[in-house]
Structures are given as C-alpha cells and as structure tokens.
CSV table of C-alpha atoms in Angstrom, one decimal:
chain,number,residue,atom,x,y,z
A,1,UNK,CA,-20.2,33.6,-6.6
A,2,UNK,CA,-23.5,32.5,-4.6
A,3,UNK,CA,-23.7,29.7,-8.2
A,4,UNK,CA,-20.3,28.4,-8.0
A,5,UNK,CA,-20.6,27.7,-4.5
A,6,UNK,CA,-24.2,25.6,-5.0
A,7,UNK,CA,-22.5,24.3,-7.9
A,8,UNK,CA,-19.6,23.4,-5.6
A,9,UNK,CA,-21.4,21.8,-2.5
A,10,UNK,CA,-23.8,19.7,-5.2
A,11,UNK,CA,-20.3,18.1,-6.8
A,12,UNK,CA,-19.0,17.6,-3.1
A,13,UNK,CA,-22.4,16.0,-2.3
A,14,UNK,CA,-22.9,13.4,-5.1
A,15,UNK,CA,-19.1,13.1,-5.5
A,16,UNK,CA,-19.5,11.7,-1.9
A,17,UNK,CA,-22.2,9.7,-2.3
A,18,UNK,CA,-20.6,8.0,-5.6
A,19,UNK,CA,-17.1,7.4,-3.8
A,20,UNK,CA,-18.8,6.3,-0.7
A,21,UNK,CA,-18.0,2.7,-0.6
A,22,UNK,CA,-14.4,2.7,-1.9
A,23,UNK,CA,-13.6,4.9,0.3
A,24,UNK,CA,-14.8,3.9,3.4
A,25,UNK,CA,-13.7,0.4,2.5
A,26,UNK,CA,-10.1,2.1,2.2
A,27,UNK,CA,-10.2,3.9,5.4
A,28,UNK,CA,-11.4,1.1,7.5
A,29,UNK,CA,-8.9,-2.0,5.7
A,30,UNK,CA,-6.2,0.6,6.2
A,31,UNK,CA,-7.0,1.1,9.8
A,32,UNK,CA,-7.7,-2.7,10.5
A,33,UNK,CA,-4.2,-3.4,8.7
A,34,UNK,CA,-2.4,-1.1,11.2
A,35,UNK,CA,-4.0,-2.3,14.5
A,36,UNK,CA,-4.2,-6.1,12.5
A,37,UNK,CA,-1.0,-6.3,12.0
A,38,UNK,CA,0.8,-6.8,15.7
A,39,UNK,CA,-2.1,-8.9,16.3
A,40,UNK,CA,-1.4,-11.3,12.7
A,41,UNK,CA,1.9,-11.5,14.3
A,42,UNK,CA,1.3,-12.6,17.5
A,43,UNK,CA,-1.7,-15.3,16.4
A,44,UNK,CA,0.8,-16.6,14.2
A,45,UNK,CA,3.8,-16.5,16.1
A,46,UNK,CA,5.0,-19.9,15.3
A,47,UNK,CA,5.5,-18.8,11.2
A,48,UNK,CA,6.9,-15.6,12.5
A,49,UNK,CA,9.4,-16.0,15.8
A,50,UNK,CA,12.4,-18.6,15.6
A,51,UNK,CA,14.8,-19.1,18.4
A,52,UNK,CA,18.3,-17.4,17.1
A,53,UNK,CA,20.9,-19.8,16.3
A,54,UNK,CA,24.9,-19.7,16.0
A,55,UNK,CA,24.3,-19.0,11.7
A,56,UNK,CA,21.9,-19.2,9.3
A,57,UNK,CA,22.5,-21.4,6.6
A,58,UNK,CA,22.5,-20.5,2.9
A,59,UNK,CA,20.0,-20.0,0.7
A,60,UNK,CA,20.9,-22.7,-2.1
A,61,UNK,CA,19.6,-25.7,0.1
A,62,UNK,CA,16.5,-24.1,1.0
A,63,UNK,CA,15.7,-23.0,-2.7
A,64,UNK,CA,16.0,-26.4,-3.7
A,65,UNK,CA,13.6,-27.7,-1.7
A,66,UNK,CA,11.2,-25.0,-2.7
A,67,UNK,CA,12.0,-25.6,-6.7
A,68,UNK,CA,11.7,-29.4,-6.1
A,69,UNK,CA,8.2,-29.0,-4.3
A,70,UNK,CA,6.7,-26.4,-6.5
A,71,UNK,CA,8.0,-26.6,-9.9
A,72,UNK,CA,11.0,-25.0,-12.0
A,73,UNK,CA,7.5,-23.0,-12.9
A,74,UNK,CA,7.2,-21.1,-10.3
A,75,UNK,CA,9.3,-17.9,-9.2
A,76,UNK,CA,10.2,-17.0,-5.6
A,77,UNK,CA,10.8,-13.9,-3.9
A,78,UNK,CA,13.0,-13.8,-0.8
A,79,UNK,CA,12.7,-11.6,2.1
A,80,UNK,CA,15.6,-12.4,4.5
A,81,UNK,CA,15.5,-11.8,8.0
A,82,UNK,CA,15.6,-8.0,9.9
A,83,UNK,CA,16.2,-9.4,13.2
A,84,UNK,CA,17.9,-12.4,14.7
A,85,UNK,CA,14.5,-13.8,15.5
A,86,UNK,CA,12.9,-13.6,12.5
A,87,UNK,CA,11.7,-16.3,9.9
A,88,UNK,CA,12.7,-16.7,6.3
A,89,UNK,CA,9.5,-15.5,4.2
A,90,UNK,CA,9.4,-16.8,0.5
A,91,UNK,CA,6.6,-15.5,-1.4
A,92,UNK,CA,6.3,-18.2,-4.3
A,93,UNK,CA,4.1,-17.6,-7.5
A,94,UNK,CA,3.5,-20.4,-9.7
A,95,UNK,CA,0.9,-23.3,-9.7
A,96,UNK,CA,0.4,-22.5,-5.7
A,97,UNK,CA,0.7,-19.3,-4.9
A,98,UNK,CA,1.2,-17.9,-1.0
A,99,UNK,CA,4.1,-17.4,1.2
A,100,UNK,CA,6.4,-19.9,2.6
A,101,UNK,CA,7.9,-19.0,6.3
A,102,UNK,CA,11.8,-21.0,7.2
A,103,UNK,CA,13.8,-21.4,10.0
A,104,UNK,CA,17.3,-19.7,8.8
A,105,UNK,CA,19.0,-21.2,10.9
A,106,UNK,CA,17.7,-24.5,10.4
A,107,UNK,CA,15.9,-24.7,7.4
A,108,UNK,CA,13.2,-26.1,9.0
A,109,UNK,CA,9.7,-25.3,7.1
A,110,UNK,CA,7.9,-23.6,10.0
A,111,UNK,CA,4.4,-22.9,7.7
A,112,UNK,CA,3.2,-21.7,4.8
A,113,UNK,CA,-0.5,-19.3,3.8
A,114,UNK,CA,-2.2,-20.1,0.4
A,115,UNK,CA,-3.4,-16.9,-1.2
A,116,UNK,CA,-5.2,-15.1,0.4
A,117,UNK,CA,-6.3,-17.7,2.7
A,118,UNK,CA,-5.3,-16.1,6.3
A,119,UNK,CA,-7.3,-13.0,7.3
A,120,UNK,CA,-4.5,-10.8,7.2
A,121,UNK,CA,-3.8,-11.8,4.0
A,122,UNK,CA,-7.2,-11.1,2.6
A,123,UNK,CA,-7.3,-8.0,4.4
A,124,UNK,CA,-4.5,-6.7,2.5
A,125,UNK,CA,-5.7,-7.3,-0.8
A,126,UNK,CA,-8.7,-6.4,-0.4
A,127,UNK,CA,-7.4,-3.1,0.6
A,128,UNK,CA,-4.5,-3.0,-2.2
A,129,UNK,CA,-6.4,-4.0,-5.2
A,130,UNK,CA,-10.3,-5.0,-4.3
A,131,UNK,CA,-9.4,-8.9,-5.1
A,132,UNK,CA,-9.3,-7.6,-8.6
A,133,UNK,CA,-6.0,-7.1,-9.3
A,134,UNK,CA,-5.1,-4.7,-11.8
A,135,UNK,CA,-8.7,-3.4,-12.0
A,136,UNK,CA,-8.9,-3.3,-8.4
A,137,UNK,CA,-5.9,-1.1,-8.3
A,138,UNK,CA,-7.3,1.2,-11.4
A,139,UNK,CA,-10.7,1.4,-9.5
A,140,UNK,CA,-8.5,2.7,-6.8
A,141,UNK,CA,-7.0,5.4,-8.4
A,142,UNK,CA,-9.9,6.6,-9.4
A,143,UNK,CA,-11.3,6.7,-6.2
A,144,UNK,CA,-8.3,8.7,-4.7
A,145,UNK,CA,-8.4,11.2,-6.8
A,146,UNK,CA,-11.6,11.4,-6.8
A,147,UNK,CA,-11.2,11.5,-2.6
A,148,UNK,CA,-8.6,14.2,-3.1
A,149,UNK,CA,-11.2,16.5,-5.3
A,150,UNK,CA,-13.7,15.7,-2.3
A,151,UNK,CA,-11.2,17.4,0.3
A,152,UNK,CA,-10.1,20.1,-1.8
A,153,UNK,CA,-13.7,21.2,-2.5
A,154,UNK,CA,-14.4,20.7,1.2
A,155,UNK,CA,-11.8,22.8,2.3
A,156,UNK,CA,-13.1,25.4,-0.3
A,157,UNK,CA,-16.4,25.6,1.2
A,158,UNK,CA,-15.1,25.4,4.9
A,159,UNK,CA,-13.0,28.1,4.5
A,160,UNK,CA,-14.2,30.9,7.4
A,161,UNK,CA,-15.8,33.8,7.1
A,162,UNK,CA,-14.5,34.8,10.6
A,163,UNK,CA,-12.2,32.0,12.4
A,164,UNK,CA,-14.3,32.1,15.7
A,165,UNK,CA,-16.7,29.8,14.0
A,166,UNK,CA,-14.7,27.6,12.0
A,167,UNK,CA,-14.2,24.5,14.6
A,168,UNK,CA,-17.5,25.1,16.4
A,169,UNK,CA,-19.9,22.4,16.9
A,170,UNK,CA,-23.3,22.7,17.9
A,171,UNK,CA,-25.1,19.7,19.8
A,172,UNK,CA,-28.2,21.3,20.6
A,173,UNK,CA,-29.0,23.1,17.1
A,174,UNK,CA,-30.6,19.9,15.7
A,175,UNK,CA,-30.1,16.7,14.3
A,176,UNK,CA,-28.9,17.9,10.9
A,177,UNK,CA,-26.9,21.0,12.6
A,178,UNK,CA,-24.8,18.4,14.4
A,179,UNK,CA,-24.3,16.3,11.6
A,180,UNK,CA,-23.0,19.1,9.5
A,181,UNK,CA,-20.8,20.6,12.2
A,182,UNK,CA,-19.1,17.2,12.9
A,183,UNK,CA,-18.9,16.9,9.1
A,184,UNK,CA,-17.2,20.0,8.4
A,185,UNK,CA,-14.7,20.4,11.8
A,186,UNK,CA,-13.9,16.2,11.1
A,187,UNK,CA,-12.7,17.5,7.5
A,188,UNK,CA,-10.8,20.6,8.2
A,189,UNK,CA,-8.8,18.6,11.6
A,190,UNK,CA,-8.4,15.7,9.5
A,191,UNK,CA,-8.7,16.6,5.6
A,192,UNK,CA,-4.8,16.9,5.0
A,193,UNK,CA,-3.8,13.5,7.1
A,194,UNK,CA,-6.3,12.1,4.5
A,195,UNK,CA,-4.8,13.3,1.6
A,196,UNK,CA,-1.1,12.7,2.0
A,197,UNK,CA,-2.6,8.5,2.5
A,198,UNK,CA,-5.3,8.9,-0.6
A,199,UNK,CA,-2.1,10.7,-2.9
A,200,UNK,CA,0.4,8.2,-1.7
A,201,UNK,CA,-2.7,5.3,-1.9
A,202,UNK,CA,-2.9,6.4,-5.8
A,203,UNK,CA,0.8,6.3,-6.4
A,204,UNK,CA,1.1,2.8,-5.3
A,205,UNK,CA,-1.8,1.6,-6.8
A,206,UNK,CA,-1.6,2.9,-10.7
A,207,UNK,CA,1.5,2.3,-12.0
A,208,UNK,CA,1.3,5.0,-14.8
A,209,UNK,CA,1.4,7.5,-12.1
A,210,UNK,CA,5.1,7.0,-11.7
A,211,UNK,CA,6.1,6.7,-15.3
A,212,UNK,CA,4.3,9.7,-16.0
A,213,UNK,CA,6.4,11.6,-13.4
A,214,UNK,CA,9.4,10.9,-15.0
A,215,UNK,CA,8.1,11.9,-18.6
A,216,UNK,CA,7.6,15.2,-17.6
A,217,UNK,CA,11.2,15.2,-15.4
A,218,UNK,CA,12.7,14.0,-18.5
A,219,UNK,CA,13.6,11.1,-17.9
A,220,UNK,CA,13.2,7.5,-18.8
A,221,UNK,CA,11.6,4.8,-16.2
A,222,UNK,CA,13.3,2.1,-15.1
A,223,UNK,CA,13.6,-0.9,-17.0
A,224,UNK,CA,15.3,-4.2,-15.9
A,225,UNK,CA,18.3,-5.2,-18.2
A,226,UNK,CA,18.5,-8.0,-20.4
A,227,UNK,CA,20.4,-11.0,-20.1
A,228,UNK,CA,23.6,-11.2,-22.7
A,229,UNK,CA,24.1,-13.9,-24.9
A,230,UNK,CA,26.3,-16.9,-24.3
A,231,UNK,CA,28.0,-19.3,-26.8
A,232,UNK,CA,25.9,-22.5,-25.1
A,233,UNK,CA,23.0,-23.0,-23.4
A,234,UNK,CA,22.4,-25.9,-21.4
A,235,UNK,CA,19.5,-28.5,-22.5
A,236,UNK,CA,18.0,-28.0,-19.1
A,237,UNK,CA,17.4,-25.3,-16.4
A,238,UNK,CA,20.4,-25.4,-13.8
A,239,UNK,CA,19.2,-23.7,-10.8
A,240,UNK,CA,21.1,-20.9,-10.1
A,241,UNK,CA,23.1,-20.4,-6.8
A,242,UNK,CA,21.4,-17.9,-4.7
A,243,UNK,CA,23.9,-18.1,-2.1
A,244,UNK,CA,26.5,-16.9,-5.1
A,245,UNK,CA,24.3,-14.6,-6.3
A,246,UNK,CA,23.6,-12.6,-3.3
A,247,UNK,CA,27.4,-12.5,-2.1
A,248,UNK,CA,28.1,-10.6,-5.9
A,249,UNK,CA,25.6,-8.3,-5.2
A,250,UNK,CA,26.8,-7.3,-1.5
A,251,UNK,CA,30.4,-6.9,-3.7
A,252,UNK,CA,28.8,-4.9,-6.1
A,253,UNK,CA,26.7,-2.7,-3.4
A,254,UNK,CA,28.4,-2.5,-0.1
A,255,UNK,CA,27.0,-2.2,3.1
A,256,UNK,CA,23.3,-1.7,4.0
A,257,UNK,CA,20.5,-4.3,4.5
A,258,UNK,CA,19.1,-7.1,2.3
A,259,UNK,CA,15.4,-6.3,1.4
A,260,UNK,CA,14.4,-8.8,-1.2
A,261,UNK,CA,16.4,-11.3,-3.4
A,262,UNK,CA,14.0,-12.2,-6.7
A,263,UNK,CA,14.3,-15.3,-8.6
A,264,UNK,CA,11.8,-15.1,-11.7
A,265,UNK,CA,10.7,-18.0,-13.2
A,266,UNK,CA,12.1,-17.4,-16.2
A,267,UNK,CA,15.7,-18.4,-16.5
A,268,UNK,CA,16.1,-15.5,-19.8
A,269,UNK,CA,15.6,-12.9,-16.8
A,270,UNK,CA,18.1,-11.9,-14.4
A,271,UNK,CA,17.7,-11.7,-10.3
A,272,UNK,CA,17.4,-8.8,-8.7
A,273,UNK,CA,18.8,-8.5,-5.4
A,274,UNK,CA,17.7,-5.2,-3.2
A,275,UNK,CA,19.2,-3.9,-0.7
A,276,UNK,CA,18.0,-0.9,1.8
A,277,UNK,CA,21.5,1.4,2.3
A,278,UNK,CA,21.8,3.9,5.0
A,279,UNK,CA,20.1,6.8,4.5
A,280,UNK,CA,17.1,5.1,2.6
A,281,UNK,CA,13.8,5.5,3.9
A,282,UNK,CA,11.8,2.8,2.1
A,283,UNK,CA,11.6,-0.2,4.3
A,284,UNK,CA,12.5,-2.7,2.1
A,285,UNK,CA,15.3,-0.4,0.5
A,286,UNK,CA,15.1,0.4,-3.1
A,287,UNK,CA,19.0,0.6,-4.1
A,288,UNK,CA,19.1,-2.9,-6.5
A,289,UNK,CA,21.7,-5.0,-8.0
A,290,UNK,CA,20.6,-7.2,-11.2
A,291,UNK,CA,22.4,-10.4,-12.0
A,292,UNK,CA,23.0,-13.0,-14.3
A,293,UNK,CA,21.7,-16.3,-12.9
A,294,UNK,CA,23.9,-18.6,-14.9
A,295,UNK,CA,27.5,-16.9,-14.1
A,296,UNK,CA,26.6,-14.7,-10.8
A,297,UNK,CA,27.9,-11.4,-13.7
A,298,UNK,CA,26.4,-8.2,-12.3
A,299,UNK,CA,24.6,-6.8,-15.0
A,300,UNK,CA,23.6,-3.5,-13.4
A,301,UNK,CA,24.2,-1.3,-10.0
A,302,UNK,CA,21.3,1.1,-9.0
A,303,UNK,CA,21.6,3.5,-6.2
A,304,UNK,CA,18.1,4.6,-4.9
A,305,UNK,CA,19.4,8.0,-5.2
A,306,UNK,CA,20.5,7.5,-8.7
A,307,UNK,CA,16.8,6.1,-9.9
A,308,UNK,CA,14.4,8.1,-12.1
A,309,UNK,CA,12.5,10.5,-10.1
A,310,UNK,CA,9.3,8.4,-10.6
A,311,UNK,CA,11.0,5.3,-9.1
A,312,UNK,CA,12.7,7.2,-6.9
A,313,UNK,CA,9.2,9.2,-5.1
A,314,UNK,CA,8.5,5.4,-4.1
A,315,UNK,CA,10.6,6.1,-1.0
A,316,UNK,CA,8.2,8.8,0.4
A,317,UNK,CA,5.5,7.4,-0.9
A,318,UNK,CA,5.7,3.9,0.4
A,319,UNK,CA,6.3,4.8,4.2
A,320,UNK,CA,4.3,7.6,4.3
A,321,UNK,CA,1.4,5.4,3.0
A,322,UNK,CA,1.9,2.9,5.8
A,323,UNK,CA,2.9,5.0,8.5
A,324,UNK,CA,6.8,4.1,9.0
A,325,UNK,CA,8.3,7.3,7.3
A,326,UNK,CA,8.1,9.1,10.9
A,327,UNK,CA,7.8,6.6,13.7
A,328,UNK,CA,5.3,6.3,16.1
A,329,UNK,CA,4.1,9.5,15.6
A,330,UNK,CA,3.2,9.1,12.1
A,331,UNK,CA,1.5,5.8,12.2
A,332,UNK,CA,-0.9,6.9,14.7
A,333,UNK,CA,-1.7,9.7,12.2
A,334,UNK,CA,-1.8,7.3,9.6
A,335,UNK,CA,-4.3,5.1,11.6
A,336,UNK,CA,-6.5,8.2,12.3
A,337,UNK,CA,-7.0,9.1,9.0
A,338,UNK,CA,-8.3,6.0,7.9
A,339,UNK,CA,-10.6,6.0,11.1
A,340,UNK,CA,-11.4,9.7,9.9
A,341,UNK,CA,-12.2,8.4,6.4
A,342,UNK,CA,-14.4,6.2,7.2
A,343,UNK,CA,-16.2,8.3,9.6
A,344,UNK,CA,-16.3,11.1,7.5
A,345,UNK,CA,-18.1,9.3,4.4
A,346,UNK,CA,-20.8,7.7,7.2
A,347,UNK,CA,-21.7,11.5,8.3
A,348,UNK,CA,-21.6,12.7,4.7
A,349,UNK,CA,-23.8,10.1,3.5
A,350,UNK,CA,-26.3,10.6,7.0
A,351,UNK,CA,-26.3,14.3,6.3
A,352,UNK,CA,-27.2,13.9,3.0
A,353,UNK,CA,-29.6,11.4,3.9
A,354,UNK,CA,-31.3,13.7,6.6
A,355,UNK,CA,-31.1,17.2,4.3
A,356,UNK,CA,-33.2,14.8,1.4
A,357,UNK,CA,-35.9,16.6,0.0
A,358,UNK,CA,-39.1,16.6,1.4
A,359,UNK,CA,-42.2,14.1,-0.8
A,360,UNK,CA,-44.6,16.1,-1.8
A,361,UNK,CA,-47.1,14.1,-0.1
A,362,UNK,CA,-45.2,14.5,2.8
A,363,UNK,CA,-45.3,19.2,2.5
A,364,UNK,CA,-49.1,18.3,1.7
A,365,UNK,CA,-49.8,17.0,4.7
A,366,UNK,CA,-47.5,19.1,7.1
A,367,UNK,CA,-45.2,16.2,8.2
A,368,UNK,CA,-41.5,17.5,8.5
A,369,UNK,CA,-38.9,15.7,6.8
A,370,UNK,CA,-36.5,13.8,8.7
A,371,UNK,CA,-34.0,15.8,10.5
A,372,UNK,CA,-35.7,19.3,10.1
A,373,UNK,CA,-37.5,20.9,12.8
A,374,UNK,CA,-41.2,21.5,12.5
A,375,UNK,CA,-41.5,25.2,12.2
C-alpha cells in the first residue's frame, strides 16, 4: 500500500510539472475571458450597442453587400440580434477572415475585427485552440485529461485519515508545510469545480469525443444532408435569399430564438439555420433546420432533443464550460476555478520546487536545502 501511494504522489508530481503550462494558461485565459468579456463590450461599445429602431431590415441587402465586398469565396455565418439593442455580427471566412458588426435596423456597417486582431479575440483562441487550430485543440485534450488524472489522484492521496485534519492549514509549520497545506485544502475545496470545466473543456475541444459517445449509445453522429439534384444548373452562383431562407425555417420550426443562420461558401451545401427553442439550454440553441439555397426546400428538421446523444451532451457541456448553464451563481464558480487552476499549478510547481533534493555538495557541507529547516 505504502508503494502505490509513493508511486501515486510521484505520477501526481511530474504529471504536474509536465501539464504545468497548459494548464495554467487555461485557467487564467478562462478567467480573463469571464471578467474580459463585459469589459470587450463596453470598450467597444460602438460595434456592439445600436439605438433600437421601428424594424430591422432583411438580411438579403445586407448579404449582398458582404458577398460583393468579400467574394462569392467566402462563407458567412449570421448571428442575429438577442436584444433590441444589439448589433448584427457576421463572422465571414474567406480571403479576410474576422467578424463584421451591422446596424439591423439600418444596415449601416458599424465595424468590423480581423482575426484575431482585437485582444478579446486573441484571448479567445488562445484559450480554445493555442493559435494552432486543430493541434491546439488536440494538445488540449490531452492536457484535460491529463488535468482530470491530476485531480483524481489528488483527491486519492487527500483523502483523510481522520476529517479534523483534512482542511487544516498550518502557517507557522514552515515554508514547505504551508505550501503543501494550501496545495492540498485548494484541491479538495476546488478539485470538482475544476473538473466539470477541464471535462467539458475536452468535449469541446476534440471532436472525436462526441462521435465516440454516440458509437457506444448506438447511434450514428450527425451528418448534414446533401443537396438533391435539379434538372438545370445555372452557369453562375445566384445568391440565395436569406431573408427566404430563414422565414422556411421559422415554418418548419416554430417558435423559439434564432441562434445562427450559416451560409457556406459552397453553393453544393445547404444553410443551416439554428434556432434555440424553449426549454434548450445551449445559448445559441442547437435545434436546426437545413435548406436548400436555390429553392428555400427544407431538407431536414432537427429537434435538439431528437439529436444523437453525442451532439446532444453539447447542451450541458457548452454552458457549463462558460458558466451560463446556472446563472450568476455558476459563473462565479466557473471563474474561481480557473483562478484555482492557475493557482493550484503555481503552488504545485513551488512545492515541488522547495521539496527538491538536496546537492550533495550542498549535505557535505551542512547547508539545508531550500524550504527545510535546519535540524
């Protein structure tokens, strides 16, 4: 028992020490992005805010523009507005790629951020996908699972003998005493908060996760549908109308909230038009109507109820990653635990850094190492 436990603590330790820096980039990016966010907002309040008008105008003018501007290249991704005073945001991915922000009610082009250009932005993806993209995102993973074997082996060796010493702390029993203590107490308070953002962090982030839930539920993921056959196709790309598009997908799927309307590049794929219905908890709703772009023909109706379960974990796992699946509450819990991430990879790494062993020049000449008493 006394071997599995050294055994144990040595994993926990150099685990640690390997993980350090992705993880304590993740817990302070996703702490910054919580209390960054209101302030992104308010700096940039002119690409955010509009003044509310008598009705928003339609879509078709405004994509248009956009095609005309950036190329029957690029696709765009509309996220219309949640509140009367919010701008149209059109993330666009072509040649230029960035977000565009519209007045609705005027169409007036209030601003747009290249990349990864504004702070925020970089921020974001540095904490989504390490500027790397896909290997950012597998890198990720890797590192939350690897976070989630960290806390699970730290629990294991926290566990009490007797529960009158399991939160104490001890400020005056030494340097490396106090580190420990802070160590161990900061990972049993906080250990679970971390995990439910590192298991949710590595669903979002490797894609495979999901599919593989569904393989083992039985089921197949979902896949987009593909675009039938007509008997003539036009010499050129006519752009399709958005405005017509959208109104067949509020016929086919009644009721609820628009989340995004996506236009792909392509013109052999068909929009997809989703829609948050009540009862949904993923913010941007994951019920989804796909359509054909040349006739406005509904190809396929998706409940977010009736998705395969991988999909369909994406509304827990979303919110709960970014702290909106219990209000207020939950995204101060959320914020903690990336504070308590960071800070509990800076003490691991100081307590491992003060518990080093001693040179042997060092025990030869009677000087203590640093952080141990002289006895």
């Amino acid at each position: 028992m006394k071997r599995s436990r050294s055994l144990l603590r040595s994993l926990h330790r150099w685990l640690g020490l390997v993980l350090l820096v992705p993880l304590l980039l993740q817990g302070l990016t996703g702490l910054l992005l919580i209390v960054g966010k209101p302030v992104d907002r308010a700096l940039g309040r002119e690409l955010f805010v509009v003044e509310p008008g008598q009705a928003r105008r339609g879509l078709d003018a405004i994509h248009a523009g956009l095609v005309a501007r950036f190329g029957d290249g690029a696709s765009f991704v509309y996220r219309p507005p949640r509140a009367d005073d919010e701008s149209l945001i059109v993330h666009v991915d072509g040649t230029w790629h960035g977000r565009v922000f519209v007045d609705p009610y005027t169409g007036r082009l209030l601003g747009e951020r290249k990349g990864t250009g504004a702070w925020f932005d970089w921020l974001f993806e540095l904490h989504a996908e390490l500027l790397s993209g896909q290997a950012g995102r597998a890198v990720l993973a890797a590192a939350g699972l690897g976070g989630l074997l960290l806390i699970a082996s730290g629990y294991w060796l926290w566990w009490p003998a007797g529960w009158s010493s399991a939160f104490r702390v001890q400020p005056g029993a030494g340097q490396v005493r106090l580190l420990f203590d802070l160590h161990r107490v900061g990972g049993a308070l906080a250990g679970l908060i971390i995990a439910s953002s590192l298991l949710s962090g590595v669903y979002m982030a490797w894609r495979p996760v999901s599919g593989f839930v569904s393989a083992i539920a039985g089921e197949a993921p979902l896949v987009p549908p593909s675009l039938p056959a007509v008997a003539f196709e036009p010499p050129h790309r006519h752009l399709p109308s958005i405005d017509r598009l959208v109104a067949a997908a509020d016929l086919a799927l009644p009721g609820g909230q628009p989340g995004y309307v996506e236009v792909p590049a392509d013109p052999a794929r068909p929009v997809r038009v989703r829609k948050r219905l009540p009862g949904e908890t993923h913010p941007n709703g994951l019920s989804m109507v796909w359509l054909d772009p040349r006739t406005a023909e509904v190809l396929r109706v998706t409940r977010h109820d009736e998705l395969d379960p991988g999909t369909r974990l994406y509304e827990l796992m979303y919110p709960l990653h970014i702290g909106e699946l219990g209000g207020a509450t939950q995204l101060l819990l959320t914020g903690i635990s990336g504070a308590m991430l960071a800070s509990l990879s800076v003490l691991g790494v100081c307590l491992w850094g003060a518990r080093r062993p001693v040179p042997r020049s060092r025990r030869r000449s009677g000087e203590p190492a640093a952080g141990r008493r002289p006895r």
